[in-house]
Amino acid sequence: MPSKAAFFDVDGTLVKTNVVHVYAYYAMNRGSVLGIAGRTLSTALSIPLFGAMDTLDRKTFNEFFYRYYAGLSEDRLITIAEDMFEDVLQPALFEQSQDLIDQARRSGCKVVLVTGALDFTMRPLARHLGADDMIANKMQFVGGKATGKVIPPIIEGANKANAIRAYCTKEGLTLDKCHGYSDSASDYAMLAVVGRPTAVNPDLRLRSIARAYNWPILDLK
Amino acid sequence: MRPFKTLQKLYDEESQVVITEKGSPPRALFYGEGFLQEDLPVGTRVIFPRSPMAGVPNVKAAIRWAINHPEGMDPLHALLKPGMRLTCVIDDISVPLPPMVTPDVRQSILEVVLELAADSGVDDVHLVIANALHRRMTEAEMRRMVGPKIFDAYYPDRYYNHDAEDPDGIVALERTAHGEEVSVNRRVAESDLIIYVNVNFVPMNGGHKSMGTGVSNYKSLRHHHNPKTIRDSDSYMEPKTSALYRSNERIGRNIDKHLKVFHIETTLNNRMFGAPVDFLAKKEEDYTEADRLKFQAMRYTLSKLPRAAARKVLNAIPAPYDVTGVYAGATEPTHAKTLETSWKQYSVPVEGQSDIVIFPIPFISPYSVNSILNPLLVQVMGLGYFFNLNRGVPLVKKGGVLILLHPAYDEFDPEHHPSYIEFFHRLLPETRDSMKLEHKYEKEFAENPSYVHLYRKNNAYHGVHPFYMWYWGENGRQHVGKVIVAGAENNHVPALLGWDRTDTLTEAIEEARGFMGRSATISLLRIAPTVMVDVK
């Protein structure tokens, strides 16, 4: 029974994609030709807006973005997730992501993915990487259709830290012995809450934070 | 300026030991990336390295002779069979210091061996660097070590660093009678013949340590890289007094039982400094006017350069070592010959121990080639290596004072020494007790996925390495009564290491005399080049 876990952010840390790519894939694979064309166009037009919002505030970005799932059926979403993993996520995996995860497991850690993406989109990836568990956002479904709303609390920023803390309490893990891996300064709280934080492919802000606190810096690219 | 005739009276030109008198010149002393010029108190015993021995006239001829007349094994050509699997295991960049002028002796050995292998129909040849838990060598360093021809032919598929953390790359052999685990690199274990290419920079290198440590892993190394083994070692340099060597010997004999290992060991002389800085190897009494000017110019320049630039300058000067001996064959008889030649170059007999011993710490260590001598490495140089440069009787008396000359800056290389940073800033404030550190934290650092990843994929020392550096100073720490770092530029580094600090060497000597008494005897080991004291 492990007493510690390694918590991995996904986007930018283990794979070089983010939720926008995932959504774009869904848009491209939804029903009619006209629907595909319409969604593709609206997605393409929205990308600059997404980018700007993501830079400003991850939480607002996620809430805004998930509305685009409204009306999609649950079983369809799960089916597309499998294809999406093969077409989008697997090719985007960093070369050394699997090595790092395997090493974490060898060192006696439970491997947990922590992501702002929706759980059904990440399940195939978690399975592929051999993750033991996942902390992710959950879409609200009514009558088998997505409402476009995420069941709170939304997993992002400071909430990732709360979710990790709650997870450790629930699983009987020692937070101080746990490892955290992320690429973004927006995940500072997640890295600060664990005893062994590591910056992976860090952005400039996280790099300077990691340097200041003497956190190890990895490059999986 | 004292006339040369006056200076000549003051010491015996043949002796490596000079007693400081009123008219003695100031000493040129290493001080990290700079130099100090210090007048020592009258009566201070200054111990100088021996002059370089003559090198063999033709290195490749010496290599050929050695592999054709090996100790306790058939000549190499008789061991090579067409279609066999051959692995050459090579000492890493930690020896010699500084890196030698090209062609490196390892290149010369490989050129002879690989040509012979090719002529014998041996095509399945790999070159494995025996870096153990040291950092992986970079592509440029690997090219420099074996030369472009071999590099281009073998790199990267057949010339690579050993990976002690590759889950599929290690094979466990039978344990020793003491229960020590014996693990070796899989390619090595599955070879029909292994040729170990060694550079015996100091007597601690070579012999059973080559295979027992170089291509092993943490599980096996922890049996001798631990505080107890180090405390039980009077000197790492003398096999008879080293528990570390005895453990490696048990492991090595097991390896020899299971694998066919043909050692090629080489010894170097003391020619550490080439033309621009060759005066550093002289006694100050022998300095010419030109030498004095060169020294002052170098000291001034280095003091004005940013530290990183000074480091670059010093690291860019390779050592023009000559090869003094090449020996080949079975582990033990080969190594016995190597040790004999090694001690001939390094051993300086001295009468009795001293109350106070001064070690000038240079800019380089086995673990900081092309990097930074961080505080833990300053510690390992002083209490680990320099303290152990003897045959079992240290130069400093039990309870005596060591004075180290170094700025003791708080600088680490995050690329090469990431786990050192955490060890120094998180663990040492809690405890300096090696046993406690081993028990409480060693495994955690050894298994930390981030440090393992940096060791395997980047150029970082293994996560456990700072522990080994700390343990390495253990017998010195247990022996001395006080350590003072003279010229330390801050308070916190010496404090974390458990040392006192002073601004100058003079103040350090005063403090040491206050501790040991006014009549305390003083010795200064004038390193580098390498010198080992044979205390009678």
CSV table of N, CA, C and O in Angstrom, one decimal, chain B residues 294-381:
chain,number,residue,atom,x,y,z
B,294,LYS,N,54.5,36.0,-13.9
B,294,LYS,CA,53.4,35.2,-14.4
B,294,LYS,C,52.4,34.9,-13.3
B,294,LYS,O,51.2,35.0,-13.5
B,295,PHE,N,52.9,34.5,-12.2
B,295,PHE,CA,52.0,34.2,-11.1
B,295,PHE,C,51.1,35.4,-10.7
B,295,PHE,O,49.9,35.3,-10.5
B,296,GLN,N,51.8,36.5,-10.5
B,296,GLN,CA,51.1,37.8,-10.1
B,296,GLN,C,50.1,38.2,-11.2
B,296,GLN,O,49.0,38.6,-10.8
B,297,ALA,N,50.5,38.0,-12.4
B,297,ALA,CA,49.5,38.4,-13.5
B,297,ALA,C,48.3,37.5,-13.5
B,297,ALA,O,47.2,37.9,-13.6
B,298,MET,N,48.6,36.2,-13.3
B,298,MET,CA,47.4,35.2,-13.2
B,298,MET,C,46.6,35.5,-12.0
B,298,MET,O,45.3,35.5,-12.1
B,299,ARG,N,47.2,35.7,-10.9
B,299,ARG,CA,46.4,36.0,-9.7
B,299,ARG,C,45.6,37.2,-9.8
B,299,ARG,O,44.4,37.2,-9.5
B,300,TYR,N,46.2,38.2,-10.4
B,300,TYR,CA,45.4,39.5,-10.5
B,300,TYR,C,44.3,39.3,-11.5
B,300,TYR,O,43.1,39.7,-11.2
B,301,THR,N,44.6,38.7,-12.6
B,301,THR,CA,43.5,38.5,-13.7
B,301,THR,C,42.4,37.7,-13.1
B,301,THR,O,41.2,38.1,-13.3
B,302,LEU,N,42.7,36.6,-12.5
B,302,LEU,CA,41.6,35.7,-12.0
B,302,LEU,C,40.8,36.4,-10.9
B,302,LEU,O,39.6,36.2,-10.8
B,303,SER,N,41.4,37.3,-10.1
B,303,SER,CA,40.7,38.0,-9.1
B,303,SER,C,39.7,39.0,-9.6
B,303,SER,O,38.8,39.4,-9.0
B,304,LYS,N,40.1,39.5,-10.9
B,304,LYS,CA,39.2,40.5,-11.5
B,304,LYS,C,38.1,39.9,-12.3
B,304,LYS,O,37.1,40.6,-12.7
B,305,LEU,N,38.3,38.7,-12.7
B,305,LEU,CA,37.3,38.1,-13.6
B,305,LEU,C,36.0,37.6,-12.8
B,305,LEU,O,36.2,37.3,-11.6
B,306,PRO,N,34.9,37.7,-13.4
B,306,PRO,CA,33.7,37.0,-12.8
B,306,PRO,C,34.1,35.5,-12.6
B,306,PRO,O,34.8,35.0,-13.4
B,307,ARG,N,33.5,35.0,-11.5
B,307,ARG,CA,33.9,33.6,-11.1
B,307,ARG,C,33.7,32.6,-12.3
B,307,ARG,O,34.5,31.7,-12.5
B,308,ALA,N,32.5,32.8,-12.9
B,308,ALA,CA,32.2,31.8,-14.0
B,308,ALA,C,33.3,31.9,-15.1
B,308,ALA,O,33.7,30.9,-15.7
B,309,ALA,N,33.8,33.1,-15.4
B,309,ALA,CA,34.8,33.3,-16.4
B,309,ALA,C,36.1,32.7,-16.0
B,309,ALA,O,36.8,32.0,-16.7
B,310,ALA,N,36.4,32.9,-14.7
B,310,ALA,CA,37.7,32.4,-14.2
B,310,ALA,C,37.7,30.8,-14.3
B,310,ALA,O,38.6,30.2,-14.6
B,311,ARG,N,36.5,30.3,-14.0
B,311,ARG,CA,36.3,28.8,-14.0
B,311,ARG,C,36.5,28.3,-15.5
B,311,ARG,O,37.2,27.3,-15.7
B,312,LYS,N,36.0,29.1,-16.4
B,312,LYS,CA,36.1,28.7,-17.8
B,312,LYS,C,37.6,28.7,-18.2
B,312,LYS,O,38.1,27.8,-18.9
B,313,VAL,N,38.3,29.8,-17.8
B,313,VAL,CA,39.7,29.9,-18.1
B,313,VAL,C,40.5,28.7,-17.5
B,313,VAL,O,41.3,28.0,-18.2
B,314,LEU,N,40.3,28.4,-16.3
B,314,LEU,CA,41.0,27.3,-15.6
B,314,LEU,C,40.6,25.9,-16.2
B,314,LEU,O,41.5,25.1,-16.3
B,315,ASN,N,39.4,25.7,-16.5
B,315,ASN,CA,38.9,24.5,-17.1
B,315,ASN,C,39.4,24.3,-18.5
B,315,ASN,O,39.4,23.1,-19.0
B,316,ALA,N,39.9,25.4,-19.1
B,316,ALA,CA,40.3,25.3,-20.5
B,316,ALA,C,41.8,24.9,-20.6
B,316,ALA,O,42.3,24.7,-21.7
B,317,ILE,N,42.4,24.7,-19.4
B,317,ILE,CA,43.9,24.3,-19.5
B,317,ILE,C,44.0,22.8,-19.2
B,317,ILE,O,43.9,22.4,-18.1
B,318,PRO,N,44.2,22.0,-20.2
B,318,PRO,CA,44.4,20.6,-20.0
B,318,PRO,C,45.7,20.3,-19.4
B,318,PRO,O,46.7,21.1,-19.5
B,319,ALA,N,45.8,19.1,-18.8
B,319,ALA,CA,47.1,18.7,-18.1
B,319,ALA,C,47.9,17.8,-19.1
B,319,ALA,O,47.4,16.9,-19.6
B,320,PRO,N,49.2,18.2,-19.2
B,320,PRO,CA,50.1,17.4,-20.1
B,320,PRO,C,50.7,16.2,-19.5
B,320,PRO,O,51.9,16.0,-19.5
B,321,TYR,N,49.8,15.4,-18.8
B,321,TYR,CA,50.4,14.2,-18.1
B,321,TYR,C,51.1,13.3,-19.1
B,321,TYR,O,50.7,13.1,-20.2
B,322,ASP,N,52.1,12.6,-18.5
B,322,ASP,CA,52.8,11.5,-19.3
B,322,ASP,C,52.3,10.2,-18.7
B,322,ASP,O,52.1,10.1,-17.5
B,323,VAL,N,52.2,9.2,-19.5
B,323,VAL,CA,51.9,7.9,-19.0
B,323,VAL,C,53.2,7.2,-18.5
B,323,VAL,O,54.2,7.2,-19.2
B,324,THR,N,53.2,6.8,-17.2
B,324,THR,CA,54.4,6.3,-16.6
B,324,THR,C,54.4,4.7,-16.6
B,324,THR,O,55.4,4.1,-16.4
B,325,GLY,N,53.2,4.1,-16.8
B,325,GLY,CA,53.2,2.7,-16.8
B,325,GLY,C,51.9,2.2,-17.4
B,325,GLY,O,50.8,2.8,-17.3
B,326,VAL,N,52.0,1.0,-18.0
B,326,VAL,CA,50.8,0.4,-18.5
B,326,VAL,C,50.9,-1.1,-18.1
B,326,VAL,O,51.9,-1.7,-18.3
B,327,TYR,N,49.8,-1.6,-17.4
B,327,TYR,CA,49.8,-2.9,-16.9
B,327,TYR,C,48.5,-3.6,-17.3
B,327,TYR,O,47.5,-2.9,-17.4
B,328,ALA,N,48.5,-4.9,-17.6
B,328,ALA,CA,47.3,-5.5,-18.1
B,328,ALA,C,47.2,-6.9,-17.5
B,328,ALA,O,48.2,-7.5,-17.0
B,329,GLY,N,46.0,-7.5,-17.5
B,329,GLY,CA,45.8,-8.8,-17.1
B,329,GLY,C,44.7,-9.0,-16.1
B,329,GLY,O,43.7,-8.2,-16.0
B,330,ALA,N,44.9,-9.9,-15.2
B,330,ALA,CA,43.9,-10.2,-14.1
B,330,ALA,C,43.9,-9.1,-13.1
B,330,ALA,O,44.9,-8.4,-12.9
B,331,THR,N,42.8,-8.9,-12.4
B,331,THR,CA,42.6,-7.8,-11.6
B,331,THR,C,43.7,-7.6,-10.5
B,331,THR,O,44.3,-6.5,-10.5
B,332,GLU,N,43.9,-8.5,-9.7
B,332,GLU,CA,44.8,-8.3,-8.6
B,332,GLU,C,46.3,-8.1,-8.9
B,332,GLU,O,46.9,-7.1,-8.5
B,333,PRO,N,46.9,-9.0,-9.7
B,333,PRO,CA,48.3,-8.8,-10.0
B,333,PRO,C,48.5,-7.6,-10.8
B,333,PRO,O,49.6,-6.9,-10.7
B,334,THR,N,47.6,-7.2,-11.7
B,334,THR,CA,47.7,-6.0,-12.5
B,334,THR,C,47.7,-4.8,-11.6
B,334,THR,O,48.6,-3.9,-11.7
B,335,HIS,N,46.7,-4.8,-10.7
B,335,HIS,CA,46.6,-3.6,-9.8
B,335,HIS,C,47.8,-3.4,-8.9
B,335,HIS,O,48.1,-2.3,-8.5
B,336,ALA,N,48.3,-4.6,-8.5
B,336,ALA,CA,49.5,-4.5,-7.6
B,336,ALA,C,50.6,-3.7,-8.2
B,336,ALA,O,51.3,-2.9,-7.6
B,337,LYS,N,50.8,-4.0,-9.5
B,337,LYS,CA,51.9,-3.2,-10.3
B,337,LYS,C,51.5,-1.8,-10.4
B,337,LYS,O,52.4,-0.9,-10.3
B,338,THR,N,50.3,-1.5,-10.7
B,338,THR,CA,49.8,-0.2,-10.8
B,338,THR,C,50.1,0.6,-9.6
B,338,THR,O,50.6,1.8,-9.6
B,339,LEU,N,49.7,0.0,-8.4
B,339,LEU,CA,49.8,0.7,-7.1
B,339,LEU,C,51.3,1.1,-6.9
B,339,LEU,O,51.6,2.1,-6.4
B,340,GLU,N,52.2,0.1,-7.2
B,340,GLU,CA,53.6,0.3,-7.0
B,340,GLU,C,54.1,1.6,-7.7
B,340,GLU,O,54.8,2.4,-7.1
B,341,THR,N,53.7,1.7,-9.0
B,341,THR,CA,54.1,2.9,-9.8
B,341,THR,C,53.5,4.1,-9.3
B,341,THR,O,54.1,5.2,-9.2
B,342,SER,N,52.2,4.0,-8.9
B,342,SER,CA,51.4,5.2,-8.4
B,342,SER,C,52.1,5.8,-7.2
B,342,SER,O,52.3,7.0,-7.1
B,343,TRP,N,52.4,4.9,-6.2
B,343,TRP,CA,53.0,5.4,-4.9
B,343,TRP,C,54.4,5.9,-5.2
B,343,TRP,O,54.8,6.9,-4.5
B,344,LYS,N,55.1,5.4,-6.2
B,344,LYS,CA,56.4,5.9,-6.5
B,344,LYS,C,56.3,7.4,-6.9
B,344,LYS,O,57.2,8.1,-6.5
B,345,GLN,N,55.3,7.7,-7.6
B,345,GLN,CA,55.1,9.1,-8.0
B,345,GLN,C,54.6,10.0,-6.9
B,345,GLN,O,55.0,11.2,-6.8
B,346,TYR,N,53.8,9.5,-6.1
B,346,TYR,CA,53.0,10.4,-5.1
B,346,TYR,C,53.6,10.4,-3.7
B,346,TYR,O,53.4,11.4,-3.0
B,347,SER,N,54.2,9.3,-3.3
B,347,SER,CA,54.5,9.2,-1.9
B,347,SER,C,55.7,10.1,-1.4
B,347,SER,O,56.8,10.1,-2.0
B,348,VAL,N,55.4,10.9,-0.4
B,348,VAL,CA,56.5,11.7,0.2
B,348,VAL,C,56.6,11.3,1.7
B,348,VAL,O,55.6,11.5,2.4
B,349,PRO,N,57.7,10.8,2.1
B,349,PRO,CA,57.8,10.4,3.6
B,349,PRO,C,57.9,11.7,4.4
B,349,PRO,O,58.6,12.6,4.1
B,350,VAL,N,57.2,11.7,5.5
B,350,VAL,CA,57.3,12.9,6.4
B,350,VAL,C,57.4,12.3,7.9
B,350,VAL,O,56.9,11.2,8.2
B,351,GLU,N,58.1,13.1,8.7
B,351,GLU,CA,58.3,12.7,10.1
B,351,GLU,C,57.1,13.2,11.0
B,351,GLU,O,57.1,14.4,11.2
B,352,GLY,N,56.3,12.3,11.4
B,352,GLY,CA,55.3,12.7,12.4
B,352,GLY,C,54.1,13.5,11.9
B,352,GLY,O,54.2,14.1,10.8
B,353,GLN,N,53.1,13.6,12.7
B,353,GLN,CA,51.9,14.3,12.4
B,353,GLN,C,52.0,15.8,12.8
B,353,GLN,O,52.9,16.1,13.5
B,354,SER,N,51.0,16.6,12.4
B,354,SER,CA,51.0,18.0,12.9
B,354,SER,C,49.7,18.3,13.6
B,354,SER,O,48.7,17.6,13.4
B,355,ASP,N,49.8,19.3,14.5
B,355,ASP,CA,48.6,19.8,15.2
B,355,ASP,C,47.6,20.5,14.2
B,355,ASP,O,46.4,20.4,14.4
B,356,ILE,N,48.2,21.2,13.3
B,356,ILE,CA,47.4,22.0,12.4
B,356,ILE,C,47.8,21.7,11.0
B,356,ILE,O,49.0,21.7,10.7
B,357,VAL,N,46.9,21.4,10.1
B,357,VAL,CA,47.2,21.2,8.7
B,357,VAL,C,46.4,22.1,7.8
B,357,VAL,O,45.2,22.3,8.0
B,358,ILE,N,47.1,22.6,6.8
B,358,ILE,CA,46.5,23.6,5.9
B,358,ILE,C,46.4,22.9,4.5
B,358,ILE,O,47.3,22.4,4.0
B,359,PHE,N,45.1,22.9,4.0
B,359,PHE,CA,44.9,22.4,2.6
B,359,PHE,C,44.4,23.5,1.7
B,359,PHE,O,43.2,24.0,2.0
B,360,PRO,N,45.1,23.9,0.8
B,360,PRO,CA,44.6,24.8,-0.2
B,360,PRO,C,43.6,24.0,-1.2
B,360,PRO,O,44.0,23.0,-1.7
B,361,ILE,N,42.4,24.5,-1.3
B,361,ILE,CA,41.5,23.8,-2.2
B,361,ILE,C,41.4,24.4,-3.6
B,361,ILE,O,41.1,25.5,-3.7
B,362,PRO,N,41.7,23.6,-4.6
B,362,PRO,CA,41.7,24.2,-5.9
B,362,PRO,C,40.3,24.3,-6.5
B,362,PRO,O,39.3,24.0,-5.8
B,363,PHE,N,40.2,24.6,-7.8
B,363,PHE,CA,38.9,24.9,-8.4
B,363,PHE,C,38.2,23.6,-8.9
B,363,PHE,O,37.1,23.7,-9.4
B,364,ILE,N,38.8,22.5,-8.8
B,364,ILE,CA,38.3,21.3,-9.5
B,364,ILE,C,38.3,20.1,-8.5
B,364,ILE,O,39.0,20.0,-7.5
B,365,SER,N,37.3,19.2,-8.7
B,365,SER,CA,37.3,17.9,-8.0
B,365,SER,C,36.8,16.8,-9.0
B,365,SER,O,36.4,17.2,-10.1
B,366,PRO,N,36.9,15.6,-8.6
B,366,PRO,CA,36.4,14.5,-9.5
B,366,PRO,C,35.0,14.7,-10.0
B,366,PRO,O,34.6,14.2,-11.0
B,367,TYR,N,34.2,15.5,-9.2
B,367,TYR,CA,32.8,15.6,-9.4
B,367,TYR,C,32.4,16.9,-10.0
B,367,TYR,O,31.2,17.2,-10.0
B,368,SER,N,33.3,17.7,-10.3
B,368,SER,CA,33.0,19.1,-10.8
B,368,SER,C,33.7,19.5,-12.1
B,368,SER,O,33.9,20.6,-12.3
B,369,VAL,N,34.1,18.5,-12.9
B,369,VAL,CA,34.7,18.8,-14.1
B,369,VAL,C,33.7,19.5,-15.0
B,369,VAL,O,32.6,19.1,-15.2
B,370,ASN,N,34.1,20.7,-15.5
B,370,ASN,CA,33.3,21.6,-16.3
B,370,ASN,C,32.0,22.0,-15.5
B,370,ASN,O,31.0,22.2,-16.1
B,371,SER,N,32.2,22.2,-14.2
B,371,SER,CA,31.1,22.6,-13.4
B,371,SER,C,31.6,23.4,-12.2
B,371,SER,O,32.7,24.0,-12.3
B,372,ILE,N,30.9,23.4,-11.1
B,372,ILE,CA,31.1,24.3,-10.0
B,372,ILE,C,31.5,23.5,-8.8
B,372,ILE,O,30.9,22.4,-8.4
B,373,LEU,N,32.6,23.9,-8.0
B,373,LEU,CA,32.9,23.2,-6.8
B,373,LEU,C,32.0,23.8,-5.7
B,373,LEU,O,32.4,24.8,-5.0
B,374,ASN,N,30.9,23.1,-5.5
B,374,ASN,CA,29.9,23.6,-4.6
B,374,ASN,C,30.3,23.3,-3.1
B,374,ASN,O,31.3,22.6,-2.9
B,375,PRO,N,29.7,23.8,-2.1
B,375,PRO,CA,30.1,23.6,-0.7
B,375,PRO,C,30.3,22.1,-0.3
B,375,PRO,O,31.2,21.8,0.4
B,376,LEU,N,29.4,21.2,-0.8
B,376,LEU,CA,29.6,19.8,-0.5
B,376,LEU,C,30.9,19.2,-1.1
B,376,LEU,O,31.5,18.3,-0.5
B,377,LEU,N,31.2,19.8,-2.2
B,377,LEU,CA,32.4,19.3,-2.9
B,377,LEU,C,33.7,19.9,-2.2
B,377,LEU,O,34.7,19.2,-2.2
B,378,VAL,N,33.6,21.1,-1.7
B,378,VAL,CA,34.7,21.7,-1.0
B,378,VAL,C,34.9,20.8,0.2
B,378,VAL,O,36.1,20.4,0.6
B,379,GLN,N,33.8,20.4,0.9
B,379,GLN,CA,33.9,19.5,2.0
B,379,GLN,C,34.5,18.2,1.7
B,379,GLN,O,35.4,17.7,2.4
B,380,VAL,N,34.2,17.6,0.5
B,380,VAL,CA,34.7,16.3,0.1
B,380,VAL,C,36.2,16.4,-0.2
B,380,VAL,O,37.0,15.5,0.0
B,381,MET,N,36.6,17.5,-0.8
B,381,MET,CA,38.0,17.7,-1.1
B,381,MET,C,38.8,17.8,0.2
B,381,MET,O,39.9,17.1,0.3
